[in-house]
PDB file of N, CA and C in Angstrom:
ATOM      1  N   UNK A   1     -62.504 153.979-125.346  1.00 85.00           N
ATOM      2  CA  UNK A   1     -61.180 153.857-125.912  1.00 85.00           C
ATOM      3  C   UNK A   1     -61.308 153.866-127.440  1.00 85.00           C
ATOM      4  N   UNK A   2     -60.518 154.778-128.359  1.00 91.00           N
ATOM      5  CA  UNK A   2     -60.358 154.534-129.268  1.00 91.00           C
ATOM      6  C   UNK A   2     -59.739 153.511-130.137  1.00 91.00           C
ATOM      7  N   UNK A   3     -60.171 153.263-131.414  1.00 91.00           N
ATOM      8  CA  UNK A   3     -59.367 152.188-132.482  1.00 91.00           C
ATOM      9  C   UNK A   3     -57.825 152.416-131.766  1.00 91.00           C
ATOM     10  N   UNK A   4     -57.627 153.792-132.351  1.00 93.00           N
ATOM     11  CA  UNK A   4     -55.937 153.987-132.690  1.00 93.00           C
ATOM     12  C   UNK A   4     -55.395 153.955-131.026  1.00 93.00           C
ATOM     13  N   UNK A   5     -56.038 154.407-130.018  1.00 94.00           N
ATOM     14  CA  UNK A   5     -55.709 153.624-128.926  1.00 94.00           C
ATOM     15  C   UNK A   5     -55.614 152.471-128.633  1.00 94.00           C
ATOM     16  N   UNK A   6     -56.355 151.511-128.788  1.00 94.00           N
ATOM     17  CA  UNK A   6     -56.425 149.974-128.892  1.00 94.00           C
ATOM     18  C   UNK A   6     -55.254 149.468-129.978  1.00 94.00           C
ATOM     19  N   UNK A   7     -54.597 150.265-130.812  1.00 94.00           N
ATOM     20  CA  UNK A   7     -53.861 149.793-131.137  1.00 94.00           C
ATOM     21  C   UNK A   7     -52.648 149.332-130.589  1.00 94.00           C
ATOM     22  N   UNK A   8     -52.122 150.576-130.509  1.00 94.00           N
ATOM     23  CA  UNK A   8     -51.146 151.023-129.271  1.00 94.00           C
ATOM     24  C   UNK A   8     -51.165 150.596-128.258  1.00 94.00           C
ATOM     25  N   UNK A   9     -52.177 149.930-128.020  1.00 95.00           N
ATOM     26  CA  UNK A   9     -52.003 149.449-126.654  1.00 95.00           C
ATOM     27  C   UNK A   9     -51.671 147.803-126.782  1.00 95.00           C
ATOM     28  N   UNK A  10     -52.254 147.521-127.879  1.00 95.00           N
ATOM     29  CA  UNK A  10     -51.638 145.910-128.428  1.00 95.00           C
ATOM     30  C   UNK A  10     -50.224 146.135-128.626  1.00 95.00           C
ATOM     31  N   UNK A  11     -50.211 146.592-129.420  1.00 93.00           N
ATOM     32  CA  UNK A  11     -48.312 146.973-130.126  1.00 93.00           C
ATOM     33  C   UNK A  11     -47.619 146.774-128.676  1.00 93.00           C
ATOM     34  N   UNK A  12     -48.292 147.979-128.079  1.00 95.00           N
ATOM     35  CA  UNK A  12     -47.159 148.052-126.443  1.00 95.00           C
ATOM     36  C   UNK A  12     -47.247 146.216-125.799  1.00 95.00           C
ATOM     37  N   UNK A  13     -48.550 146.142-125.861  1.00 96.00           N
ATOM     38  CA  UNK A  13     -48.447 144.290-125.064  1.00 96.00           C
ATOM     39  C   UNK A  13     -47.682 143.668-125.620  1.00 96.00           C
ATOM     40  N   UNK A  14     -47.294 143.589-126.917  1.00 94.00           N
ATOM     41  CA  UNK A  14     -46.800 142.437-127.531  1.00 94.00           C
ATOM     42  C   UNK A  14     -45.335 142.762-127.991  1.00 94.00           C
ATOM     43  N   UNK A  15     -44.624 143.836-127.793  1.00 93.00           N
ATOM     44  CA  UNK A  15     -43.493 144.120-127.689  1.00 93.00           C
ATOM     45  C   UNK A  15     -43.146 144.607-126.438  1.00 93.00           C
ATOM     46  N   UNK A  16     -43.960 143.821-125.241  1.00 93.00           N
ATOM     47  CA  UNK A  16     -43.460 143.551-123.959  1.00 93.00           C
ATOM     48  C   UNK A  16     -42.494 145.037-123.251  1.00 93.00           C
ATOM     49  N   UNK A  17     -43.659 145.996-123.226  1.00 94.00           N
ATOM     50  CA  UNK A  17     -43.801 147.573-123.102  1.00 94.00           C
ATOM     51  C   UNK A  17     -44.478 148.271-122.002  1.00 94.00           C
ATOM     52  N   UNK A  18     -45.366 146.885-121.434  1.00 94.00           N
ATOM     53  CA  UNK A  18     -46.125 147.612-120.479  1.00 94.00           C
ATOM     54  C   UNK A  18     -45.831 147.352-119.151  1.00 94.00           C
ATOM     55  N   UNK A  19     -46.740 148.282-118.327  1.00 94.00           N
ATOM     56  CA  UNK A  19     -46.472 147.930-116.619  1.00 94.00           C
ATOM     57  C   UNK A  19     -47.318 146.340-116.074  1.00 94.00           C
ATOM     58  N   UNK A  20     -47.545 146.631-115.420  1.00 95.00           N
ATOM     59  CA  UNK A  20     -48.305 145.266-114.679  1.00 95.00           C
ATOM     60  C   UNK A  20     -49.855 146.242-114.930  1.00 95.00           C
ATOM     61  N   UNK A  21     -50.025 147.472-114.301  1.00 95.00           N
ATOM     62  CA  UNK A  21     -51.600 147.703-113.976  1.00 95.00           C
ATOM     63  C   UNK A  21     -51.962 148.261-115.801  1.00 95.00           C
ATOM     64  N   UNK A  22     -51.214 148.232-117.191  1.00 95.00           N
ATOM     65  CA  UNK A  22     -51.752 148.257-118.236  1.00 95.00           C
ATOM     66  C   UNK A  22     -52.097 146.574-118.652  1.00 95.00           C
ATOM     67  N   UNK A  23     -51.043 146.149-118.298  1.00 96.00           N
ATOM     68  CA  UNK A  23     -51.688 144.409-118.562  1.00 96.00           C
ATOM     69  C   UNK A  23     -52.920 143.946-118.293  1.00 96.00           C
ATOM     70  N   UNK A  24     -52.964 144.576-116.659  1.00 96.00           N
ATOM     71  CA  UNK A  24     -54.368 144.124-116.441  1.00 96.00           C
ATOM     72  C   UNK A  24     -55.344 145.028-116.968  1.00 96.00           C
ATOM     73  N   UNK A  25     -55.234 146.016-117.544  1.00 95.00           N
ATOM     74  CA  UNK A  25     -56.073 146.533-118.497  1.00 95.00           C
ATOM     75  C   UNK A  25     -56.182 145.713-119.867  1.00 95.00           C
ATOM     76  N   UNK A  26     -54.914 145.044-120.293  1.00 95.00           N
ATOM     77  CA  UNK A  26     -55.594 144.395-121.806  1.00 95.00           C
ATOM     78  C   UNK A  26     -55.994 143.303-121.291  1.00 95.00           C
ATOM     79  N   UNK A  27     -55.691 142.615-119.891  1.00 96.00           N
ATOM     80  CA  UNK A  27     -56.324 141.162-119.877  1.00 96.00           C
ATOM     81  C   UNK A  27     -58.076 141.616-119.949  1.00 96.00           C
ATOM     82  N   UNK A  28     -58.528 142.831-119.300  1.00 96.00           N
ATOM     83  CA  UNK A  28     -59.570 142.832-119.269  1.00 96.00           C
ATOM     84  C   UNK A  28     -59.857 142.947-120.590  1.00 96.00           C
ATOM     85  N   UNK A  29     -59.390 143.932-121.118  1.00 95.00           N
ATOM     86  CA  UNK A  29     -59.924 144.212-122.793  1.00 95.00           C
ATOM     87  C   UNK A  29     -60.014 143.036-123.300  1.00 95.00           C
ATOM     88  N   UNK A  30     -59.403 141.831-123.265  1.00 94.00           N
ATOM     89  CA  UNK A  30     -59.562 140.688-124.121  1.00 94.00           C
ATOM     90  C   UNK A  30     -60.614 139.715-123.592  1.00 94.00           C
ATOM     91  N   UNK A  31     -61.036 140.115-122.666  1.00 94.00           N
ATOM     92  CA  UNK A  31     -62.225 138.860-121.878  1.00 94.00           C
ATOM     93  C   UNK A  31     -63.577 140.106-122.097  1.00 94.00           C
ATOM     94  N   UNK A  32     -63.335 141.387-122.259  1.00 95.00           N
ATOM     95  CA  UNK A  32     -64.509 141.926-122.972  1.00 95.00           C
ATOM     96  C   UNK A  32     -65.162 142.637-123.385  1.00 95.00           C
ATOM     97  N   UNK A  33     -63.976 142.709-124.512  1.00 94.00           N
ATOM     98  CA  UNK A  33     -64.125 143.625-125.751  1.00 94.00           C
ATOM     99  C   UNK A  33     -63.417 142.847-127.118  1.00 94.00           C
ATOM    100  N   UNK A  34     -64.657 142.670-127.612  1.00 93.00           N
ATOM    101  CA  UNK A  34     -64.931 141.505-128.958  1.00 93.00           C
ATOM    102  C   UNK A  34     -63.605 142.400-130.172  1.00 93.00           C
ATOM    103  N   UNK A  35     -63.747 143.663-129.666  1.00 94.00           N
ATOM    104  CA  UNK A  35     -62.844 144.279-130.941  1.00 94.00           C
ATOM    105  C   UNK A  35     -61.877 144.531-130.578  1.00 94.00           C
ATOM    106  N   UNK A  36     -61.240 144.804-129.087  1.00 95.00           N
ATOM    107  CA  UNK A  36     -59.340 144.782-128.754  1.00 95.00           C
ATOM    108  C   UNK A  36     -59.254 143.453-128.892  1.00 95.00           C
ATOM    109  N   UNK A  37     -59.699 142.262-129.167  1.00 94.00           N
ATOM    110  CA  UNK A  37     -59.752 141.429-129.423  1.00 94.00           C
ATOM    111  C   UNK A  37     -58.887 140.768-130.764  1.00 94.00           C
ATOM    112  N   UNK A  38     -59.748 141.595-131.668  1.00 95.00           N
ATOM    113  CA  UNK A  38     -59.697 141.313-133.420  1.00 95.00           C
ATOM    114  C   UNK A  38     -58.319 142.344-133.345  1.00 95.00           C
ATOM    115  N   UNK A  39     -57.964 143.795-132.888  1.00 95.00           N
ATOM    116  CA  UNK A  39     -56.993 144.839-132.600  1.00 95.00           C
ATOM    117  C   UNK A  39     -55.991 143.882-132.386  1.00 95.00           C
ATOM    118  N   UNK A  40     -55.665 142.642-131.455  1.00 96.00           N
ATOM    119  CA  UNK A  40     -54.618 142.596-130.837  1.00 96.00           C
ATOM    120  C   UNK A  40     -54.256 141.013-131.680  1.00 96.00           C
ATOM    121  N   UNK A  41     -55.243 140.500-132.615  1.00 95.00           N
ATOM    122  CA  UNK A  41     -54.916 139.431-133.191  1.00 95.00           C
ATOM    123  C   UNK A  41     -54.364 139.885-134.891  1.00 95.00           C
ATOM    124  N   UNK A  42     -54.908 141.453-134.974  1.00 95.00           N
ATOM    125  CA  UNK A  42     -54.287 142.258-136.209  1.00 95.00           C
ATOM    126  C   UNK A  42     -52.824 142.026-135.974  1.00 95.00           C
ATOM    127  N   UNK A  43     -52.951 143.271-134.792  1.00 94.00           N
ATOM    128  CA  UNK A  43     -51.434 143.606-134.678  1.00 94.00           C
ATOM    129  C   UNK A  43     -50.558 141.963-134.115  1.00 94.00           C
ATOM    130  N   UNK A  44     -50.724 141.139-133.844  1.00 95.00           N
ATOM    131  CA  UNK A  44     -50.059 140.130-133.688  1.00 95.00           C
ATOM    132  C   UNK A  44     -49.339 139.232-135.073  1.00 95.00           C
ATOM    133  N   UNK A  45     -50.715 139.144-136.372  1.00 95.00           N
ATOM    134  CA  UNK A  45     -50.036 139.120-137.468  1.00 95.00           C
ATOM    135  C   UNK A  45     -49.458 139.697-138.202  1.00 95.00           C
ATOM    136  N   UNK A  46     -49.332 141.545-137.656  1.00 93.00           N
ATOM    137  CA  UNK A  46     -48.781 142.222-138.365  1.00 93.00           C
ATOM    138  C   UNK A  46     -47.295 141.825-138.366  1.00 93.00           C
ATOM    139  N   UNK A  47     -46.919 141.899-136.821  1.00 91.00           N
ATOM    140  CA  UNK A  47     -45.879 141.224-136.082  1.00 91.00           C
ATOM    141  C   UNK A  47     -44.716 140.080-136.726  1.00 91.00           C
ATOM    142  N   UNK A  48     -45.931 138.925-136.660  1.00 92.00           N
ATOM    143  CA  UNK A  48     -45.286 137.653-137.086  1.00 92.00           C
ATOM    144  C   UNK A  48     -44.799 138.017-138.739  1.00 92.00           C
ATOM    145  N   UNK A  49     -46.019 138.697-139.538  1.00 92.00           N
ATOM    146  CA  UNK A  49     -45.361 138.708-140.795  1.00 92.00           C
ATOM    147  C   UNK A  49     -44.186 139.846-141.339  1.00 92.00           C
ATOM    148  N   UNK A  50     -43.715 140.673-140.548  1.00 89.00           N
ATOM    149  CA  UNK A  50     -42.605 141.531-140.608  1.00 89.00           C
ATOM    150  C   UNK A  50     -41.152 141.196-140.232  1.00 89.00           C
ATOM    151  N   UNK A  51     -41.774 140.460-139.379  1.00 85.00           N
ATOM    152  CA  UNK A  51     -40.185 139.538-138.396  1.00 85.00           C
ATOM    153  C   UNK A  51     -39.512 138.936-139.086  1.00 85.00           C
ATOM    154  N   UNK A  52     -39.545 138.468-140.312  1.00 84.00           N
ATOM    155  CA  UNK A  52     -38.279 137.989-141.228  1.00 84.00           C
ATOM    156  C   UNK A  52     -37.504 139.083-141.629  1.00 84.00           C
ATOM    157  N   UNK A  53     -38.190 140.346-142.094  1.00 84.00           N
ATOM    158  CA  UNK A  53     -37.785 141.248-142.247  1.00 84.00           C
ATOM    159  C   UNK A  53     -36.636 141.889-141.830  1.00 84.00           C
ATOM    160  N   UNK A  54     -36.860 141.965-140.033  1.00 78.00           N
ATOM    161  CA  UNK A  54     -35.764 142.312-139.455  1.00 78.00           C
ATOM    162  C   UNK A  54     -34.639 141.737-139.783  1.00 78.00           C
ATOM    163  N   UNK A  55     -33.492 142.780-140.078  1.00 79.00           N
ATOM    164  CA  UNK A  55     -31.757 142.256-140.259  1.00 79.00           C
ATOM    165  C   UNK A  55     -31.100 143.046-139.055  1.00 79.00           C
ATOM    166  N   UNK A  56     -30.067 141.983-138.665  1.00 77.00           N
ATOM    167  CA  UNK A  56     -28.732 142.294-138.035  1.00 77.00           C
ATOM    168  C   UNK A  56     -27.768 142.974-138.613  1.00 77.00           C
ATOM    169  N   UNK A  57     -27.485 144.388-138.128  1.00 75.00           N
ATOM    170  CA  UNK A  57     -26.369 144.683-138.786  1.00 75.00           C
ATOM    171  C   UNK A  57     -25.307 143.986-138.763  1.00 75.00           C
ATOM    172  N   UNK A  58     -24.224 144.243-139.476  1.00 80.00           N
ATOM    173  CA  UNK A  58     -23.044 143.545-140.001  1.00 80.00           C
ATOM    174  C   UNK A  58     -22.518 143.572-139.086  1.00 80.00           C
ATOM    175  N   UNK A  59     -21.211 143.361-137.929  1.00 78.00           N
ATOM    176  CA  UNK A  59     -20.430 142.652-137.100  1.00 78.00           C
ATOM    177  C   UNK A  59     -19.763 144.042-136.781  1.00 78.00           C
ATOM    178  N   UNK A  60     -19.109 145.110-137.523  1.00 86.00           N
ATOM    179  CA  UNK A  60     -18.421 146.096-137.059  1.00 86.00           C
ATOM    180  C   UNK A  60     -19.232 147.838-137.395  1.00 86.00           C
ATOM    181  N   UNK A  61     -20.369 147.456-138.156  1.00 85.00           N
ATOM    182  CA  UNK A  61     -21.119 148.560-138.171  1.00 85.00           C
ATOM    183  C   UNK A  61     -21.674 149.410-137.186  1.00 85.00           C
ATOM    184  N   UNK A  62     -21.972 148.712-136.289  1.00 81.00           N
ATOM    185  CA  UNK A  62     -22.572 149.537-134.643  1.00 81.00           C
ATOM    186  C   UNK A  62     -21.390 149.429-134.172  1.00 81.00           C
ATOM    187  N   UNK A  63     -19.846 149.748-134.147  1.00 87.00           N
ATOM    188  CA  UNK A  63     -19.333 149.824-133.372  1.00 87.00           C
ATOM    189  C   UNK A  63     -18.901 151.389-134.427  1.00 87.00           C
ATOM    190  N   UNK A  64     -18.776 150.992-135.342  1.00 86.00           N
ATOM    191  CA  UNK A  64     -18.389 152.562-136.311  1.00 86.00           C
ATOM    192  C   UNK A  64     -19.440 153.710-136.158  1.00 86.00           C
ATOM    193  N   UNK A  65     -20.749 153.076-136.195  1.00 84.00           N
ATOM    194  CA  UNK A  65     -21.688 154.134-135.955  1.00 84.00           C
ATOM    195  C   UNK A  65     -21.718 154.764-134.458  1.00 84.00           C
ATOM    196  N   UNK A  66     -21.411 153.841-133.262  1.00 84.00           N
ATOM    197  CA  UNK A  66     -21.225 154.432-132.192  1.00 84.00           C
ATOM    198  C   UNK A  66     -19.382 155.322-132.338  1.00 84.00           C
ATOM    199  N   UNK A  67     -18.722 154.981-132.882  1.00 86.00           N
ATOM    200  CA  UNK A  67     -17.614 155.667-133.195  1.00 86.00           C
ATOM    201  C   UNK A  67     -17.811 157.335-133.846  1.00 86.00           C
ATOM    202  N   UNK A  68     -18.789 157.410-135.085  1.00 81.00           N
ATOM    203  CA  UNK A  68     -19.145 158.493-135.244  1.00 81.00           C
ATOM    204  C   UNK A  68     -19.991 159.037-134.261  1.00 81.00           C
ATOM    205  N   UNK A  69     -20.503 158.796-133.756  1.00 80.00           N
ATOM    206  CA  UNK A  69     -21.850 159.671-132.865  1.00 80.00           C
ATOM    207  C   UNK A  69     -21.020 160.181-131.781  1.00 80.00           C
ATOM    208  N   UNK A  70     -19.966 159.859-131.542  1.00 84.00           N
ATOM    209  CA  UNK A  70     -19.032 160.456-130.404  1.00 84.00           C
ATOM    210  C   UNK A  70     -18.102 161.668-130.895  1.00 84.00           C
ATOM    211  N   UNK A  71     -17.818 160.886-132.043  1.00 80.00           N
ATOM    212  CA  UNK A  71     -16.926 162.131-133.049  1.00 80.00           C
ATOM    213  C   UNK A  71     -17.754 163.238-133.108  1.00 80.00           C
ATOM    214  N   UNK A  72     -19.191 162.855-133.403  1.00 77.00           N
ATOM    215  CA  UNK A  72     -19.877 164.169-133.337  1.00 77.00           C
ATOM    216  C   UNK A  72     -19.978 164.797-132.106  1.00 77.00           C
ATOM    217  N   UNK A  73     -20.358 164.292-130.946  1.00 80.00           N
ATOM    218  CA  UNK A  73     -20.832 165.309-129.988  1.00 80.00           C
ATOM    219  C   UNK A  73     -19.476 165.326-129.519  1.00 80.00           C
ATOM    220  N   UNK A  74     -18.555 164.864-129.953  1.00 85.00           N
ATOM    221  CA  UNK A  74     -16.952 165.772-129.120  1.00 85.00           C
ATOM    222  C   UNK A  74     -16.617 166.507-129.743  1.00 85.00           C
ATOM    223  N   UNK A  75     -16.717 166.990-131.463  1.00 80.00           N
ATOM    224  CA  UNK A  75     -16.529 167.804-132.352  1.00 80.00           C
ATOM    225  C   UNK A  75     -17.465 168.547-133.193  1.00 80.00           C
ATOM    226  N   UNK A  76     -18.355 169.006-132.960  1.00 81.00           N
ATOM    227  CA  UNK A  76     -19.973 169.222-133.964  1.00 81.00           C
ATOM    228  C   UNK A  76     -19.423 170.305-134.951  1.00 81.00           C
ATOM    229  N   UNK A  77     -18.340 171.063-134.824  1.00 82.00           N
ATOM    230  CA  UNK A  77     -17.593 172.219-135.258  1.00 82.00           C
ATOM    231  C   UNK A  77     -17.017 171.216-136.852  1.00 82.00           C
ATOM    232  N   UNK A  78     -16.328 170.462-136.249  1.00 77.00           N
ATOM    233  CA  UNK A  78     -15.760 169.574-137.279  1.00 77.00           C
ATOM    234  C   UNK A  78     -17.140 169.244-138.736  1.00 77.00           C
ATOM    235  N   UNK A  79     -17.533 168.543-137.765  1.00 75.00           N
ATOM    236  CA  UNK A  79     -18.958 167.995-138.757  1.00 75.00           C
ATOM    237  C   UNK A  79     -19.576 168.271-139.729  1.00 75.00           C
ATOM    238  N   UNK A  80     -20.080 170.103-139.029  1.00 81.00           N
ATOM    239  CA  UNK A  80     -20.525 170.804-139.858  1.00 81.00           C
ATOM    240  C   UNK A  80     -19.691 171.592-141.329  1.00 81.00           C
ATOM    241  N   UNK A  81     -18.963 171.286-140.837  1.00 79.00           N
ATOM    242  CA  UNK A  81     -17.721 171.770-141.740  1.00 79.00           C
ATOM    243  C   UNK A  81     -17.551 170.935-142.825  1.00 79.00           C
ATOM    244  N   UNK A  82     -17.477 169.232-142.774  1.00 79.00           N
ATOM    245  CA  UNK A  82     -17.706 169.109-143.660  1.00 79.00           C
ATOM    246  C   UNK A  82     -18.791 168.830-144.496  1.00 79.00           C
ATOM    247  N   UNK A  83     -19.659 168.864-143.636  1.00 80.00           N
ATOM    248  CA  UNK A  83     -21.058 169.148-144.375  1.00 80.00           C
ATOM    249  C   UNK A  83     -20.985 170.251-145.318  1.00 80.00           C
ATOM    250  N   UNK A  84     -20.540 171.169-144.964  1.00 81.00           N
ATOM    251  CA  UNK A  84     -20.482 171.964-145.716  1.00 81.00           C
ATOM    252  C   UNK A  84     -19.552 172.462-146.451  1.00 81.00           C
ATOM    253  N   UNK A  85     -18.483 171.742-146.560  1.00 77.00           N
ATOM    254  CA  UNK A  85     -17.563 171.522-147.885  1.00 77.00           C
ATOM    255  C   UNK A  85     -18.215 170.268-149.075  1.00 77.00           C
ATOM    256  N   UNK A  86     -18.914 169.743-148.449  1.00 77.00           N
ATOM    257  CA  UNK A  86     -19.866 169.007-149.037  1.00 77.00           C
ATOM    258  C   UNK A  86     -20.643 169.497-150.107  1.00 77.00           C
ATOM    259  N   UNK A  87     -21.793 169.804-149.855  1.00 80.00           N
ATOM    260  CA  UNK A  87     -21.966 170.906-150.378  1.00 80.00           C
ATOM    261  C   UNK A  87     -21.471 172.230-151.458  1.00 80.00           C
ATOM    262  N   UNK A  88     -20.626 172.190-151.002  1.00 78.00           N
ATOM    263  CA  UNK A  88     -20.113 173.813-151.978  1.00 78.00           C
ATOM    264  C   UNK A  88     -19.743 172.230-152.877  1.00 78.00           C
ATOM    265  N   UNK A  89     -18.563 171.628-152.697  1.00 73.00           N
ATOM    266  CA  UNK A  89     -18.285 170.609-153.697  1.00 73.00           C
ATOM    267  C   UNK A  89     -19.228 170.374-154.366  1.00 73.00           C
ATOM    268  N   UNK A  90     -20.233 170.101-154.019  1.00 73.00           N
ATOM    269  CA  UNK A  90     -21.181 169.439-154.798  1.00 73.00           C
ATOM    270  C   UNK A  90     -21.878 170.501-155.963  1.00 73.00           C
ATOM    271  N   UNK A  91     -22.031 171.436-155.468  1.00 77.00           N
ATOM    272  CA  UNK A  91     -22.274 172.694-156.491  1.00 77.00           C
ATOM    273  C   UNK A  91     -21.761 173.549-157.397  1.00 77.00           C
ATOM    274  N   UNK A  92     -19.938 173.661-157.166  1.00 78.00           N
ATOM    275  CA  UNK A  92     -19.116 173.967-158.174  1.00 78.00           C
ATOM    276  C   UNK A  92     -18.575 173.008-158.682  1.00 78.00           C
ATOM    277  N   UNK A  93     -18.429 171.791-158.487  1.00 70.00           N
ATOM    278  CA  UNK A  93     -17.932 170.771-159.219  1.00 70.00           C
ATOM    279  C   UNK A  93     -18.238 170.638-160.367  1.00 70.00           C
ATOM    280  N   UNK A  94     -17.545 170.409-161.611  1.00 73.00           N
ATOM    281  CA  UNK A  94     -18.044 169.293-162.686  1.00 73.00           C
ATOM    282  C   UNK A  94     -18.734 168.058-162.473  1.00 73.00           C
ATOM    283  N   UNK A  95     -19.767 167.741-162.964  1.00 71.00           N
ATOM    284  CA  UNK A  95     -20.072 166.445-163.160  1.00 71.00           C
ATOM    285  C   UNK A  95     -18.822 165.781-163.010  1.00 71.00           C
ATOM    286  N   UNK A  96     -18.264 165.389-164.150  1.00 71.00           N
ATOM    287  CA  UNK A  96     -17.299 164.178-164.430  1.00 71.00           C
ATOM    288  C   UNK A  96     -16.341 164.071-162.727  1.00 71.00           C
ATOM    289  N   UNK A  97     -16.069 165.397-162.369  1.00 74.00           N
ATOM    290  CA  UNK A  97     -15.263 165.603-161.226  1.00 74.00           C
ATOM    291  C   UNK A  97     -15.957 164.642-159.872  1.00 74.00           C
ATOM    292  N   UNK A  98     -17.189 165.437-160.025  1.00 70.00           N
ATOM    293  CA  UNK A  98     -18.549 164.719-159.129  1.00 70.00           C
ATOM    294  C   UNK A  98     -18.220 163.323-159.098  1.00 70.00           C
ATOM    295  N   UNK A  99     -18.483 162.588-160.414  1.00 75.00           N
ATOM    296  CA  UNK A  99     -18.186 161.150-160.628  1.00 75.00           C
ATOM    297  C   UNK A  99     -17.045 160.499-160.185  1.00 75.00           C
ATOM    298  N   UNK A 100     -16.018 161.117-159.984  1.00 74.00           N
ATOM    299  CA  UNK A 100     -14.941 160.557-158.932  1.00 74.00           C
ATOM    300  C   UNK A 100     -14.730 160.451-157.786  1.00 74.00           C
ATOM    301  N   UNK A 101     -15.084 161.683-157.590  1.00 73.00           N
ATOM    302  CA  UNK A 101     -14.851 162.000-155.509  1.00 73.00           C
ATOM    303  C   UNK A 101     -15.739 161.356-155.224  1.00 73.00           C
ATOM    304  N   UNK A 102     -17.271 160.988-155.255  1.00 75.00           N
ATOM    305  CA  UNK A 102     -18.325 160.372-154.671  1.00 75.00           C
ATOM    306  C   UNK A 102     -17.466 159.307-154.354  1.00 75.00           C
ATOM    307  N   UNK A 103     -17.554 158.029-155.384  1.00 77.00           N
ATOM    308  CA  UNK A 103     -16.907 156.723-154.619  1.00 77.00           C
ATOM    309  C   UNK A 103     -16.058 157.209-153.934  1.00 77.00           C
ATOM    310  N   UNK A 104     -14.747 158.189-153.959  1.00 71.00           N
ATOM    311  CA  UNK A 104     -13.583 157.891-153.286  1.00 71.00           C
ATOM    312  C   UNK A 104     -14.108 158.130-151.651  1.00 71.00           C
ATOM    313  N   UNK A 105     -15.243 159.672-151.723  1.00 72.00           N
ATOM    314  CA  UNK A 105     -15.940 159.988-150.358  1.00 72.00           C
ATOM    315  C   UNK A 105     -16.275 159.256-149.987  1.00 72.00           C
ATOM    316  N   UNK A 106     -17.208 157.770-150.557  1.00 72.00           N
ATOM    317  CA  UNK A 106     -17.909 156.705-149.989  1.00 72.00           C
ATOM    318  C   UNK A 106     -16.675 155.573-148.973  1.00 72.00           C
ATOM    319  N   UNK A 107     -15.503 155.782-149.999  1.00 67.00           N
ATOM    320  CA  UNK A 107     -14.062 154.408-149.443  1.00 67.00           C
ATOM    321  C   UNK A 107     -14.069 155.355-148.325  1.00 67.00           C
ATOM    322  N   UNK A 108     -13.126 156.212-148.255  1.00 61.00           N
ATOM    323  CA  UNK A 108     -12.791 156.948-147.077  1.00 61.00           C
ATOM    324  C   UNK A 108     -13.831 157.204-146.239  1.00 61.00           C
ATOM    325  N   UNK A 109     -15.265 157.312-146.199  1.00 60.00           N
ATOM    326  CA  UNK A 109     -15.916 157.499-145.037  1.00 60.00           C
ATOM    327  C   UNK A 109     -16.017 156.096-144.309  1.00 60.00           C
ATOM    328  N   UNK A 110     -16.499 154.989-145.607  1.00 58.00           N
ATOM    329  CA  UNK A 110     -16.386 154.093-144.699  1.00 58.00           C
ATOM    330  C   UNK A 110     -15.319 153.210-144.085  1.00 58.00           C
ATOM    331  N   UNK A 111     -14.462 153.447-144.436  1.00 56.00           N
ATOM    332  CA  UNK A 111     -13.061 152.585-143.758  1.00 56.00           C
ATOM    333  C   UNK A 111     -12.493 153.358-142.762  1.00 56.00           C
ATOM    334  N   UNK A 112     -13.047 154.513-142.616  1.00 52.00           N
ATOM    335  CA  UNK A 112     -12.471 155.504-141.090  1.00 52.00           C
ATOM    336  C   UNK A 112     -12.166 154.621-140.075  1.00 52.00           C
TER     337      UNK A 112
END
C-alpha cells in the first residue's frame, strides 16, 4: 500500500466513509503497520486543527443557492444570456459606468 493510499484511507475512516470490510482493513493496518499508524494520527490532527475553520452558511443562503440551481437547469438559455451580456458590458463599458452597475449587479443578484 502506498503513502498516498494510506492516506485516503485514514481521511475515509475518520470522516466515517467506509464499509465494514475497509474498517477491518484499517483495524488491521493499525495493530500492524507502525506507519498507517503515524498516517492516521497525521490526518486526525489535520482534522481537529481545521474544524474551527468550518462555517455555517447564513440562514437563507442555501435556500437561494438551491433557488438558483433550479433556475438554471429549468432555464440554461436564460443564464447564458446573461452571462453574456455580462461580458459584452463589461468590455464596452466605461470604467466610471463599470463602477456603478457592479454594486447595483451585486444588490439585484443578491436580493432575487
Amino acid at each position: 500500500m502506498t503513502r498516498q493510499e494510506m492516506h485516503e484511507l485514514a481521511l475515509a475512516y475518520l470522516q466515517q466513509r467506509l464499509t465494514i470490510e475497509e474498517k477491518l482493513e484499517v483495524f488491521r493496518l493499525i495493530m500492524e503497520n507502525d506507519d498507517f499508524l503515524q498516517v492516521l494520527s497525521f490526518e486526525l490532527a489535520l482534522l481537529r486543527r481545521f474544524a474551527p475553520l468550518k462555517t455555517v452558511a447564513p440562514a437563507g443562503v442555501r435556500e437561494r443557492v438551491q433557488e438558483k440551481i433550479i433556475v438554471v437547469v429549468q432555464n440554461p438559455k436564460k443564464v447564458i444570456a446573461e452571462r453574456v451580456i455580462h461580458q459584452v458590458l463589461r468590455g464596452t463599458m466605461p470604467q466610471i459606468a463599470w463602477a456603478v452597475y457592479q454594486p447595483w449587479q451585486r444588490r439585484v443578484f443578491a436580493y432575487e
